Amino acid sequence: MKENEKEITGFSKLNKRDKIYWLAKNFLYASPVEVLKEFAEYWHDNIEAQKLLDGFSENTLTNFPVPFGIAPNFKINDLMYAVPLVTEESSVVAAASNAAKYWLSRGGFKATVASTKKVGQVHFTYHGNKEKLFRFFEGIKDELKKDVKSITAKMEERGGGVLDMELIDLSHLEPDYYQLRAYFETVDSMGANFINSCLEVFGEQLAQKVETSVVFNDTEKEIEIVMCILSNYTPECVVTAEVSCKVDELGTFENGNISAEEFAWKFERAINIARIDPYRATTHNKGIMNGIDAVVIATGNDFRAVEACAHTYACRDGVYRSLSECKVENGVFTFWLTIPIAIGTVGGLTSLHPLAKRSLELLGNPNAKKLMEIIACVGLAQNFAAIRSLTTTGIQAGHMKMHLTNILASMKASDEEILKAKAYFEDKLVSVSGVREFLDKARGLKTNS
Ligand code: MEV
C-alpha cells in the first residue's frame, strides 16, 4: 500500500481501522485517532448486527444514521396505519401526520393497484431480414419460456412468472437494433434478480437458436447480445391514491380568512400549474417523493428505482407533469395521485434489515399491493400538506419552525435554550438570523445575571 498518497490499490482488503487511518491521513484534517473515534461512535454495539450492516455494502467504515419516524392516523381503505418514515428532511413526518389526521375525519384515503407487471429487456443487434426474425421469434416464444423453467418454477408456485414477451424493431433509431421485451409478474418480490436471470437466459438462448436455425443465412446468424437488464420503467405497475370530500367540509384556513371554496379553487389551480409547467412540476413531484421515498427506505426497498420510474412516468406524454391531479366538481373536492411503484415485501433488504422487517410488521406485514397503496397514500398526504401550506400560510412558516431544532443544534444551544427558543418562536417567523439574535441575547442575559 502506498502511504500518504491519494491513490491506493487493495483498499477493500484493509480492515476497518486501517481504511479509516488511510482516509484520515490522506483526505481529512482531523487525526486518524480522532476520526476512528468518531466513526466508531456510530458502530453497532452488537458485532453480529454490525456485520449484517457491513454486508449490505462494501468498504463500510461506519453507519450513517438517519431518523426513523412515524406518521400515525393514516386511514387507508378503511384500515388504520402508523406509517414508518425514514427521512432527514424536517417537516416531512409532521406534514404527513398532519395531512393524515386532516383526512381521517373526512373519510381517509382510498387506494387501488392496477397491476404489478414488471418489464425486462434483451437489447441485441441483428443484420438480417426483419420479417424472418419476427416470424422466427413468434415460433420460439414458448421454447424461451421453457428455457427459464428452472428459474421460474418457484415464482410460478407463488402466482408469478413470465407473462409475455415481444420483439421490437428499433432499427430506425439505431442501426440493426432490436429488443426482446419481456413482461413479468413477481408477486410480492421486487424481482430484480429473478427478472435479470431470466433475461440473460433469453438472450443466450435467442442467440443460440438463431445461430443453429436453418432459417437464417450466415450473415443473419450473427446476433449480438448487447445487454440484458430489467427496466425500472414499469408504467403498468401503477397505484392510485385518492382523497375526496364535499368542498364545504374542507374547513377554513388561516384563522377563517380563507374559505373552503377559496381554498379548493386555489388548490386546484396550484395542481393545474404543476400539470402544465415542468419547473413547478419538478418541485411538486419532489414533494410527493419526500413522502414516498421515506416509506420506501423504511421498508427496505430501492428508492432510486422508485424515483427513476416516477419521473419517467411523469413525462409519459412528452411533457413533464405533476403526478397528482385535482378536480372540484358539483361541490366535491377530489385529489388523487397515480404513480408506478415497483417494490416488494419479501426478499432483499425487506427481510434482512431488522428495521425494515419491523416497519413491515408495523404495517401489518402487507403484500406488495398493500404496501404500494400505503406508499402512494403517504405521497398524496405529503403533496396535500405542501400545497395546503403553499396556498395558505406559505411554506416557510411551517418549514422554518420545523427547521428550528436544526438551527439551534448548529448553534450548539443547550437543552434549556432549546426549550426557551421553541416557546419564543411559537408565534414568530423563524430565521437563522432571528435565532442567532435570540441566542445572543439569552446568552448575554445569562452572563450578566
Ligand atoms: C420541499 O422539500 C418540498 C416542497 O417544495 C414541495 C412543493 O413545493 O410542492 C414544499
CSV table of C-alpha atoms and ligand atoms in Angstrom, one decimal:
chain,number,residue,atom,x,y,z
A,1,MET,CA,0.0,0.0,0.0
A,2,LYS,CA,1.3,3.5,-0.8
A,3,GLU,CA,1.3,5.8,2.2
A,4,ASN,CA,0.3,9.4,2.2
A,5,GLU,CA,-1.0,9.3,-1.3
A,6,LYS,CA,-4.5,9.6,-2.7
A,7,GLU,CA,-4.2,6.6,-4.9
A,8,ILE,CA,-4.5,3.1,-3.4
A,9,THR,CA,-4.6,-0.5,-4.5
A,10,GLY,CA,-6.2,-3.1,-2.3
A,11,PHE,CA,-8.3,-0.7,-0.2
A,12,SER,CA,-11.1,-3.2,0.1
A,13,LYS,CA,-8.6,-5.7,1.6
A,14,LEU,CA,-7.7,-3.4,4.6
A,15,ASN,CA,-9.5,-3.8,7.9
A,16,LYS,CA,-11.9,-1.1,9.0
A,17,ARG,CA,-9.3,0.6,11.3
A,18,ASP,CA,-6.7,0.8,8.5
A,19,LYS,CA,-9.2,2.0,6.0
A,20,ILE,CA,-10.1,4.9,8.4
A,21,TYR,CA,-6.5,5.7,9.1
A,22,TRP,CA,-5.6,5.8,5.4
A,23,LEU,CA,-8.5,8.0,4.7
A,24,ALA,CA,-7.8,10.4,7.6
A,25,LYS,CA,-4.1,10.6,6.7
A,26,ASN,CA,-4.8,11.4,3.0
A,27,PHE,CA,-8.1,13.3,2.9
A,28,LEU,CA,-9.0,14.7,6.3
A,29,TYR,CA,-7.7,17.4,8.7
A,30,ALA,CA,-8.5,15.5,11.9
A,31,SER,CA,-6.1,13.0,13.2
A,32,PRO,CA,-6.6,9.3,12.3
A,33,VAL,CA,-7.3,8.6,16.0
A,34,GLU,CA,-9.9,11.3,16.2
A,35,VAL,CA,-11.6,10.1,13.0
A,36,LEU,CA,-11.5,6.4,14.2
A,37,LYS,CA,-13.1,7.5,17.5
A,38,GLU,CA,-15.8,9.5,15.7
A,39,PHE,CA,-16.6,6.7,13.2
A,40,ALA,CA,-16.6,4.1,15.9
A,41,GLU,CA,-19.3,6.1,17.8
A,42,TYR,CA,-21.7,5.0,15.1
A,43,TRP,CA,-20.8,1.3,15.1
A,44,HIS,CA,-23.4,-1.0,16.3
A,45,ASP,CA,-22.7,-2.4,19.8
A,46,ASN,CA,-23.7,-5.8,18.7
A,47,ILE,CA,-20.9,-7.3,16.5
A,48,GLU,CA,-23.3,-9.5,14.6
A,49,ALA,CA,-25.7,-6.7,13.8
A,50,GLN,CA,-22.8,-4.6,12.5
A,51,LYS,CA,-21.6,-7.5,10.4
A,52,LEU,CA,-25.0,-7.6,8.8
A,53,LEU,CA,-25.0,-3.9,8.1
A,54,ASP,CA,-21.4,-4.0,6.7
A,55,GLY,CA,-22.6,-6.7,4.3
A,56,PHE,CA,-25.3,-4.5,2.7
A,57,SER,CA,-22.5,-2.5,1.1
A,58,GLU,CA,-18.7,-2.5,0.5
A,59,ASN,CA,-15.8,-0.7,2.2
A,60,THR,CA,-18.1,0.1,5.1
A,61,LEU,CA,-16.5,2.3,7.7
A,62,THR,CA,-19.4,3.1,9.9
A,63,ASN,CA,-23.1,3.7,9.8
A,64,PHE,CA,-24.8,6.9,8.8
A,65,PRO,CA,-27.9,7.3,11.0
A,66,VAL,CA,-31.0,8.9,9.5
A,67,PRO,CA,-34.1,9.5,11.7
A,68,PHE,CA,-36.8,6.8,11.6
A,69,GLY,CA,-40.1,8.4,12.5
A,70,ILE,CA,-43.8,7.6,12.5
A,71,ALA,CA,-46.8,9.3,10.9
A,72,PRO,CA,-49.8,7.9,12.7
A,73,ASN,CA,-53.5,8.2,11.8
A,74,PHE,CA,-53.4,7.1,8.2
A,75,LYS,CA,-56.8,5.6,7.3
A,76,ILE,CA,-56.3,3.7,4.1
A,77,ASN,CA,-59.1,1.7,2.5
A,78,ASP,CA,-60.8,1.8,6.0
A,79,LEU,CA,-57.8,0.3,7.8
A,80,MET,CA,-55.7,2.4,10.3
A,81,TYR,CA,-51.9,2.6,9.9
A,82,ALA,CA,-49.0,4.2,11.8
A,83,VAL,CA,-46.5,4.6,8.9
A,84,PRO,CA,-42.7,4.4,9.4
A,85,LEU,CA,-40.8,7.1,7.5
A,86,VAL,CA,-37.0,7.4,7.2
A,87,THR,CA,-36.0,10.9,6.2
A,88,GLU,CA,-33.5,13.6,7.1
A,89,GLU,CA,-35.8,16.4,6.0
A,90,SER,CA,-37.5,18.2,8.8
A,91,SER,CA,-41.3,18.7,8.3
A,92,VAL,CA,-41.8,15.6,6.2
A,93,VAL,CA,-43.1,13.4,9.0
A,94,ALA,CA,-45.0,16.4,10.6
A,95,ALA,CA,-46.6,17.2,7.2
A,96,ALA,CA,-47.6,13.6,6.6
A,97,SER,CA,-49.0,13.2,10.1
A,98,ASN,CA,-50.9,16.4,9.8
A,99,ALA,CA,-52.5,15.5,6.4
A,100,ALA,CA,-53.3,12.0,7.7
A,101,LYS,CA,-55.2,13.5,10.6
A,102,TYR,CA,-57.0,16.0,8.4
A,103,TRP,CA,-58.3,13.3,6.0
A,104,LEU,CA,-59.0,10.9,8.9
A,105,SER,CA,-62.1,13.0,9.7
A,106,ARG,CA,-63.0,13.2,6.1
A,107,GLY,CA,-63.2,9.5,5.2
A,108,GLY,CA,-59.5,8.8,4.9
A,109,PHE,CA,-57.6,7.6,1.8
A,110,LYS,CA,-58.7,5.2,-0.9
A,111,ALA,CA,-56.1,3.4,-3.0
A,112,THR,CA,-56.2,0.8,-5.7
A,113,VAL,CA,-53.4,-1.1,-7.6
A,114,ALA,CA,-53.9,-1.6,-11.3
A,115,SER,CA,-51.2,-4.2,-11.8
A,116,THR,CA,-47.8,-5.3,-10.6
A,117,LYS,CA,-46.4,-6.1,-14.0
A,118,LYS,CA,-42.7,-5.6,-14.4
A,119,VAL,CA,-40.6,-5.2,-17.6
A,120,GLY,CA,-37.2,-6.5,-18.8
A,121,GLN,CA,-35.3,-6.1,-22.0
A,122,VAL,CA,-32.7,-8.0,-24.1
A,123,HIS,CA,-31.0,-5.5,-26.3
A,124,PHE,CA,-29.5,-7.0,-29.4
A,125,THR,CA,-28.1,-6.4,-32.9
A,126,TYR,CA,-29.3,-8.4,-35.9
A,127,HIS,CA,-28.2,-7.7,-39.5
A,128,GLY,CA,-30.7,-9.8,-41.5
A,129,ASN,CA,-34.2,-9.8,-42.9
A,130,LYS,CA,-36.7,-8.4,-40.4
A,131,GLU,CA,-39.8,-10.4,-41.3
A,132,LYS,CA,-37.7,-13.6,-41.0
A,133,LEU,CA,-36.7,-12.6,-37.5
A,134,PHE,CA,-40.2,-11.7,-36.4
A,135,ARG,CA,-41.7,-15.0,-37.7
A,136,PHE,CA,-38.9,-17.0,-36.1
A,137,PHE,CA,-39.4,-15.2,-32.8
A,138,GLU,CA,-43.1,-16.0,-32.7
A,139,GLY,CA,-42.2,-19.6,-33.2
A,140,ILE,CA,-39.7,-19.8,-30.3
A,141,LYS,CA,-41.5,-17.7,-27.7
A,142,ASP,CA,-42.9,-20.8,-25.8
A,143,GLU,CA,-39.5,-22.5,-26.0
A,144,LEU,CA,-37.8,-19.5,-24.5
A,145,LYS,CA,-40.3,-19.6,-21.6
A,146,LYS,CA,-39.4,-23.3,-21.1
A,147,ASP,CA,-35.7,-22.4,-21.1
A,148,VAL,CA,-36.2,-20.4,-17.9
A,149,LYS,CA,-38.4,-23.1,-16.2
A,150,SER,CA,-35.7,-23.8,-13.5
A,151,ILE,CA,-35.7,-20.1,-12.6
A,152,THR,CA,-39.4,-19.5,-12.8
A,153,ALA,CA,-40.8,-22.7,-11.1
A,154,LYS,CA,-40.8,-21.3,-7.6
A,155,MET,CA,-42.2,-17.9,-8.8
A,156,GLU,CA,-45.0,-19.7,-10.6
A,157,GLU,CA,-45.9,-21.6,-7.4
A,158,ARG,CA,-46.4,-18.1,-5.9
A,159,GLY,CA,-48.6,-17.0,-8.8
A,160,GLY,CA,-45.9,-15.2,-10.8
A,161,GLY,CA,-43.6,-15.9,-13.7
A,162,VAL,CA,-43.0,-14.7,-17.3
A,163,LEU,CA,-46.3,-13.2,-18.6
A,164,ASP,CA,-45.4,-12.5,-22.2
A,165,MET,CA,-42.7,-11.3,-24.5
A,166,GLU,CA,-42.5,-9.3,-27.7
A,167,LEU,CA,-39.9,-8.4,-30.3
A,168,ILE,CA,-39.5,-4.7,-31.0
A,169,ASP,CA,-37.8,-3.3,-34.1
A,170,LEU,CA,-35.8,-0.1,-33.2
A,171,SER,CA,-33.5,-0.2,-36.2
A,172,HIS,CA,-34.9,3.1,-37.5
A,173,LEU,CA,-33.4,4.7,-34.4
A,174,GLU,CA,-30.1,2.8,-34.1
A,175,PRO,CA,-28.8,0.6,-37.0
A,176,ASP,CA,-29.7,-3.1,-36.7
A,177,TYR,CA,-31.0,-2.6,-33.1
A,178,TYR,CA,-33.8,-4.9,-31.9
A,179,GLN,CA,-35.2,-5.5,-28.5
A,180,LEU,CA,-36.8,-8.5,-26.8
A,181,ARG,CA,-39.2,-7.0,-24.3
A,182,ALA,CA,-40.5,-9.4,-21.6
A,183,TYR,CA,-43.2,-8.9,-19.1
A,184,PHE,CA,-43.1,-10.5,-15.6
A,185,GLU,CA,-45.3,-11.0,-12.6
A,186,THR,CA,-43.1,-11.1,-9.5
A,187,VAL,CA,-46.0,-11.1,-6.9
A,188,ASP,CA,-44.6,-9.8,-3.6
A,189,SER,CA,-41.0,-9.5,-4.5
A,190,MET,CA,-39.4,-6.6,-6.4
A,191,GLY,CA,-38.0,-9.4,-8.5
A,192,ALA,CA,-34.9,-7.7,-9.9
A,193,ASN,CA,-32.6,-10.8,-9.7
A,194,PHE,CA,-35.4,-13.0,-10.9
A,195,ILE,CA,-36.0,-10.8,-14.0
A,196,ASN,CA,-32.3,-10.3,-14.8
A,197,SER,CA,-31.6,-14.1,-14.5
A,198,CYS,CA,-34.5,-14.9,-16.9
A,199,LEU,CA,-33.3,-12.2,-19.4
A,200,GLU,CA,-29.8,-13.5,-19.5
A,201,VAL,CA,-31.1,-16.9,-20.4
A,202,PHE,CA,-33.5,-15.4,-23.0
A,203,GLY,CA,-30.5,-13.5,-24.6
A,204,GLU,CA,-28.3,-16.6,-24.6
A,205,GLN,CA,-31.0,-18.9,-26.0
A,206,LEU,CA,-32.2,-16.4,-28.6
A,207,ALA,CA,-28.7,-16.1,-30.0
A,208,GLN,CA,-28.1,-19.8,-29.9
A,209,LYS,CA,-31.5,-20.6,-31.6
A,210,VAL,CA,-30.8,-18.1,-34.4
A,211,GLU,CA,-27.3,-19.5,-34.9
A,212,THR,CA,-28.4,-23.1,-35.2
A,213,SER,CA,-31.5,-22.4,-37.3
A,214,VAL,CA,-31.6,-23.2,-40.9
A,215,VAL,CA,-34.0,-20.3,-41.5
A,216,PHE,CA,-31.1,-17.8,-41.4
A,217,ASN,CA,-28.2,-17.4,-43.8
A,218,ASP,CA,-24.7,-17.0,-42.5
A,219,THR,CA,-24.7,-13.2,-42.1
A,220,GLU,CA,-28.1,-13.3,-40.3
A,221,LYS,CA,-27.0,-15.9,-37.8
A,222,GLU,CA,-24.7,-13.4,-36.0
A,223,ILE,CA,-26.9,-12.0,-33.4
A,224,GLU,CA,-25.0,-9.9,-30.9
A,225,ILE,CA,-26.5,-9.5,-27.4
A,226,VAL,CA,-25.6,-6.0,-26.2
A,227,MET,CA,-27.2,-6.3,-22.7
A,228,CYS,CA,-29.9,-7.9,-20.7
A,229,ILE,CA,-31.5,-5.9,-17.9
A,230,LEU,CA,-34.8,-5.2,-16.3
A,231,SER,CA,-36.3,-1.8,-17.0
A,232,ASN,CA,-37.1,0.4,-14.0
A,233,TYR,CA,-39.9,1.9,-16.1
A,234,THR,CA,-42.9,-0.1,-15.1
A,235,PRO,CA,-45.9,2.0,-16.4
A,236,GLU,CA,-48.4,-0.7,-15.7
A,237,CYS,CA,-47.3,-1.3,-12.1
A,238,VAL,CA,-49.4,1.5,-11.1
A,239,VAL,CA,-51.3,2.6,-7.9
A,240,THR,CA,-53.8,5.3,-7.5
A,241,ALA,CA,-54.4,7.1,-4.1
A,242,GLU,CA,-57.3,9.4,-3.6
A,243,VAL,CA,-59.0,11.7,-1.1
A,244,SER,CA,-62.3,13.4,-1.6
A,245,CYS,CA,-64.9,15.3,0.4
A,246,LYS,CA,-67.6,18.0,-0.1
A,247,VAL,CA,-66.0,21.4,-0.6
A,248,ASP,CA,-67.7,22.8,2.5
A,249,GLU,CA,-66.3,20.0,4.6
A,250,LEU,CA,-62.7,21.2,3.8
A,251,GLY,CA,-63.0,23.8,6.6
A,252,THR,CA,-61.5,27.2,6.7
A,253,PHE,CA,-57.8,28.2,6.7
A,254,GLU,CA,-55.6,31.0,8.1
A,255,ASN,CA,-57.9,31.7,11.1
A,256,GLY,CA,-61.0,31.8,8.9
A,257,ASN,CA,-59.5,34.2,6.4
A,258,ILE,CA,-59.6,31.7,3.6
A,259,SER,CA,-62.9,30.0,3.0
A,260,ALA,CA,-63.3,26.3,1.9
A,261,GLU,CA,-64.4,27.5,-1.6
A,262,GLU,CA,-61.4,29.8,-2.0
A,263,PHE,CA,-59.1,27.1,-0.7
A,264,ALA,CA,-60.5,24.5,-3.1
A,265,TRP,CA,-60.2,26.9,-6.1
A,266,LYS,CA,-56.6,27.9,-5.2
A,267,PHE,CA,-55.6,24.3,-4.5
A,268,GLU,CA,-56.9,23.1,-7.8
A,269,ARG,CA,-55.2,26.0,-9.6
A,270,ALA,CA,-51.9,25.1,-7.9
A,271,ILE,CA,-52.2,21.5,-9.1
A,272,ASN,CA,-53.1,22.6,-12.6
A,273,ILE,CA,-50.0,24.8,-12.7
A,274,ALA,CA,-47.9,21.8,-11.9
A,275,ARG,CA,-49.7,19.9,-14.7
A,276,ILE,CA,-48.5,22.4,-17.3
A,277,ASP,CA,-45.2,23.8,-16.1
A,278,PRO,CA,-42.2,21.4,-15.8
A,279,TYR,CA,-40.4,23.8,-13.5
A,280,ARG,CA,-43.2,23.8,-11.0
A,281,ALA,CA,-44.0,20.1,-11.7
A,282,THR,CA,-40.4,19.1,-10.7
A,283,THR,CA,-40.7,20.7,-7.2
A,284,HIS,CA,-44.3,19.5,-6.9
A,285,ASN,CA,-43.3,15.9,-7.6
A,286,LYS,CA,-40.2,16.3,-5.3
A,287,GLY,CA,-42.7,17.0,-2.5
A,288,ILE,CA,-44.6,13.8,-3.4
A,289,MET,CA,-41.4,11.8,-3.4
A,290,ASN,CA,-40.5,13.3,0.1
A,291,GLY,CA,-43.2,11.0,1.5
A,292,ILE,CA,-42.8,8.1,-0.9
A,293,ASP,CA,-39.0,7.7,-0.6
A,294,ALA,CA,-39.3,7.8,3.2
A,295,VAL,CA,-41.6,4.8,3.3
A,296,VAL,CA,-39.7,3.0,0.6
A,297,ILE,CA,-36.5,3.4,2.6
A,298,ALA,CA,-38.1,2.4,5.9
A,299,THR,CA,-39.4,-0.8,4.3
A,300,GLY,CA,-36.0,-1.7,2.8
A,301,ASN,CA,-37.0,-1.0,-0.8
A,302,ASP,CA,-35.0,0.6,-3.6
A,303,PHE,CA,-35.9,4.3,-3.6
A,304,ARG,CA,-33.7,5.0,-6.7
A,305,ALA,CA,-35.8,2.6,-8.7
A,306,VAL,CA,-39.0,4.2,-7.5
A,307,GLU,CA,-37.7,7.7,-8.1
A,308,ALA,CA,-36.4,6.9,-11.7
A,309,CYS,CA,-39.7,5.3,-12.6
A,310,ALA,CA,-41.9,8.1,-11.1
A,311,HIS,CA,-40.2,10.8,-13.1
A,312,THR,CA,-40.3,8.9,-16.4
A,313,TYR,CA,-44.0,8.3,-15.8
A,314,ALA,CA,-44.5,12.0,-15.1
A,315,CYS,CA,-43.4,12.8,-18.7
A,316,ARG,CA,-45.1,9.9,-20.4
A,317,ASP,CA,-47.0,12.2,-22.8
A,318,GLY,CA,-43.8,14.1,-23.7
A,319,VAL,CA,-44.2,16.9,-21.1
A,320,TYR,CA,-43.0,16.5,-17.5
A,321,ARG,CA,-46.2,17.0,-15.4
A,322,SER,CA,-47.4,16.7,-11.8
A,323,LEU,CA,-48.1,13.2,-10.8
A,324,SER,CA,-51.2,14.3,-8.8
A,325,GLU,CA,-54.4,15.8,-10.1
A,326,CYS,CA,-57.3,17.7,-8.6
A,327,LYS,CA,-60.9,18.5,-9.6
A,328,VAL,CA,-63.6,20.5,-7.9
A,329,GLU,CA,-66.9,19.4,-9.4
A,330,ASN,CA,-70.5,19.6,-8.2
A,331,GLY,CA,-69.3,20.9,-4.8
A,332,VAL,CA,-66.9,17.9,-4.4
A,333,PHE,CA,-63.2,18.3,-4.0
A,334,THR,CA,-61.2,15.3,-5.3
A,335,PHE,CA,-57.4,15.0,-5.2
A,336,TRP,CA,-55.6,12.0,-6.4
A,337,LEU,CA,-52.2,10.6,-7.3
A,338,THR,CA,-51.3,8.0,-9.9
A,339,ILE,CA,-47.8,6.6,-9.7
A,340,PRO,CA,-46.0,3.4,-10.7
A,341,ILE,CA,-44.3,1.9,-7.6
A,342,ALA,CA,-42.3,-1.3,-8.1
A,343,ILE,CA,-41.5,-2.6,-4.6
A,344,GLY,CA,-41.5,-5.8,-2.7
A,345,THR,CA,-42.3,-7.1,0.7
A,346,VAL,CA,-40.3,-10.3,0.5
A,347,GLY,CA,-36.7,-10.8,-0.4
A,348,GLY,CA,-33.7,-8.4,-0.4
A,349,LEU,CA,-33.3,-5.9,2.4
A,350,THR,CA,-37.0,-6.2,3.3
A,351,SER,CA,-36.2,-9.5,5.2
A,352,LEU,CA,-32.6,-8.7,6.1
A,353,HIS,CA,-32.6,-5.3,7.6
A,354,PRO,CA,-34.0,-5.6,11.1
A,355,LEU,CA,-35.7,-2.2,11.0
A,356,ALA,CA,-37.2,-2.8,7.5
A,357,LYS,CA,-38.7,-6.0,9.0
A,358,ARG,CA,-40.1,-4.0,11.9
A,359,SER,CA,-41.5,-1.4,9.5
A,360,LEU,CA,-43.3,-4.1,7.6
A,361,GLU,CA,-44.7,-5.6,10.8
A,362,LEU,CA,-45.9,-2.1,11.8
A,363,LEU,CA,-47.8,-2.0,8.6
A,364,GLY,CA,-49.4,-5.4,9.2
A,365,ASN,CA,-46.9,-7.4,7.0
A,366,PRO,CA,-48.6,-6.2,3.8
A,367,ASN,CA,-48.3,-7.9,0.5
A,368,ALA,CA,-46.7,-5.8,-2.3
A,369,LYS,CA,-50.0,-4.4,-3.5
A,370,LYS,CA,-51.0,-3.2,0.0
A,371,LEU,CA,-47.6,-1.6,0.5
A,372,MET,CA,-47.9,0.1,-2.9
A,373,GLU,CA,-51.3,1.5,-1.6
A,374,ILE,CA,-49.8,2.7,1.7
A,375,ILE,CA,-46.8,4.4,0.0
A,376,ALA,CA,-49.0,6.2,-2.6
A,377,CYS,CA,-51.3,7.5,0.2
A,378,VAL,CA,-48.3,8.9,2.0
A,379,GLY,CA,-47.1,10.6,-1.2
A,380,LEU,CA,-50.6,12.1,-1.6
A,381,ALA,CA,-50.7,13.2,2.0
A,382,GLN,CA,-47.3,14.8,1.6
A,383,ASN,CA,-48.4,16.6,-1.5
A,384,PHE,CA,-51.6,17.8,0.1
A,385,ALA,CA,-49.8,19.2,3.1
A,386,ALA,CA,-47.3,21.0,0.8
A,387,ILE,CA,-49.9,22.5,-1.5
A,388,ARG,CA,-52.1,23.5,1.5
A,389,SER,CA,-49.2,25.4,3.1
A,390,LEU,CA,-48.1,26.9,-0.2
A,391,THR,CA,-51.6,28.2,-1.0
A,392,THR,CA,-52.4,29.4,2.6
A,393,THR,CA,-49.6,30.3,5.0
A,394,GLY,CA,-46.7,30.0,2.6
A,395,ILE,CA,-44.2,27.2,3.0
A,396,GLN,CA,-41.6,29.0,5.1
A,397,ALA,CA,-43.6,29.5,8.3
A,398,GLY,CA,-44.0,25.7,8.8
A,399,HIS,CA,-40.7,24.7,7.3
A,400,MET,CA,-38.6,27.1,9.4
A,401,LYS,CA,-40.5,26.1,12.5
A,402,MET,CA,-39.5,22.5,11.9
A,403,HIS,CA,-36.0,23.6,11.0
A,404,LEU,CA,-35.7,25.5,14.3
A,405,THR,CA,-34.2,22.4,16.0
A,406,ASN,CA,-31.5,22.1,13.4
A,407,ILE,CA,-30.7,25.8,13.6
A,408,LEU,CA,-30.4,25.5,17.4
A,409,ALA,CA,-28.3,22.4,17.1
A,410,SER,CA,-25.9,24.1,14.7
A,411,MET,CA,-25.6,26.9,17.2
A,412,LYS,CA,-24.9,24.4,20.0
A,413,ALA,CA,-27.9,25.5,22.0
A,414,SER,CA,-28.3,23.9,25.4
A,415,ASP,CA,-31.5,21.9,26.4
A,416,GLU,CA,-32.7,25.0,28.3
A,417,GLU,CA,-32.0,27.3,25.4
A,418,ILE,CA,-33.8,25.0,23.0
A,419,LEU,CA,-36.9,25.0,25.3
A,420,LYS,CA,-36.9,28.7,25.6
A,421,ALA,CA,-36.3,29.2,21.9
A,422,LYS,CA,-39.2,26.9,20.9
A,423,ALA,CA,-41.5,28.8,23.2
A,424,TYR,CA,-40.3,32.2,21.9
A,425,PHE,CA,-40.7,31.3,18.2
A,426,GLU,CA,-44.1,29.6,18.7
A,427,ASP,CA,-45.9,32.6,17.2
A,428,LYS,CA,-43.0,34.2,15.3
A,429,LEU,CA,-41.3,33.6,11.9
A,430,VAL,CA,-38.1,31.6,12.3
A,431,SER,CA,-35.0,32.7,10.6
A,432,VAL,CA,-31.3,31.9,11.1
A,433,SER,CA,-30.5,35.5,12.0
A,434,GLY,CA,-33.5,35.6,14.3
A,435,VAL,CA,-32.4,32.5,16.2
A,436,ARG,CA,-28.8,33.9,16.4
A,437,GLU,CA,-30.1,37.1,17.8
A,438,PHE,CA,-32.3,35.3,20.3
A,439,LEU,CA,-29.4,33.1,21.5
A,440,ASP,CA,-27.0,36.0,21.7
A,441,LYS,CA,-29.5,37.9,23.8
A,442,ALA,CA,-30.2,34.9,26.0
A,443,ARG,CA,-26.6,34.1,26.5
A,444,GLY,CA,-25.8,37.8,27.1
A,445,LEU,CA,-28.5,37.9,29.8
A,446,LYS,CA,-27.1,34.8,31.4
A,447,THR,CA,-23.6,36.1,31.6
A,448,ASN,CA,-24.9,39.4,33.0
A,449,SER,CA,-27.0,37.8,35.7
B,1,MEV,C1,-39.8,20.6,-0.1
B,1,MEV,O1,-39.0,19.5,0.3
B,1,MEV,C2,-41.0,20.2,-0.9
B,1,MEV,C3,-41.9,21.3,-1.4
B,1,MEV,O2,-41.1,22.2,-2.2
B,1,MEV,C4,-42.9,20.7,-2.3
B,1,MEV,C5,-43.7,21.6,-3.2
B,1,MEV,O3,-43.3,22.7,-3.4
B,1,MEV,O4,-44.8,21.2,-3.5
B,1,MEV,C6,-42.5,22.0,-0.3
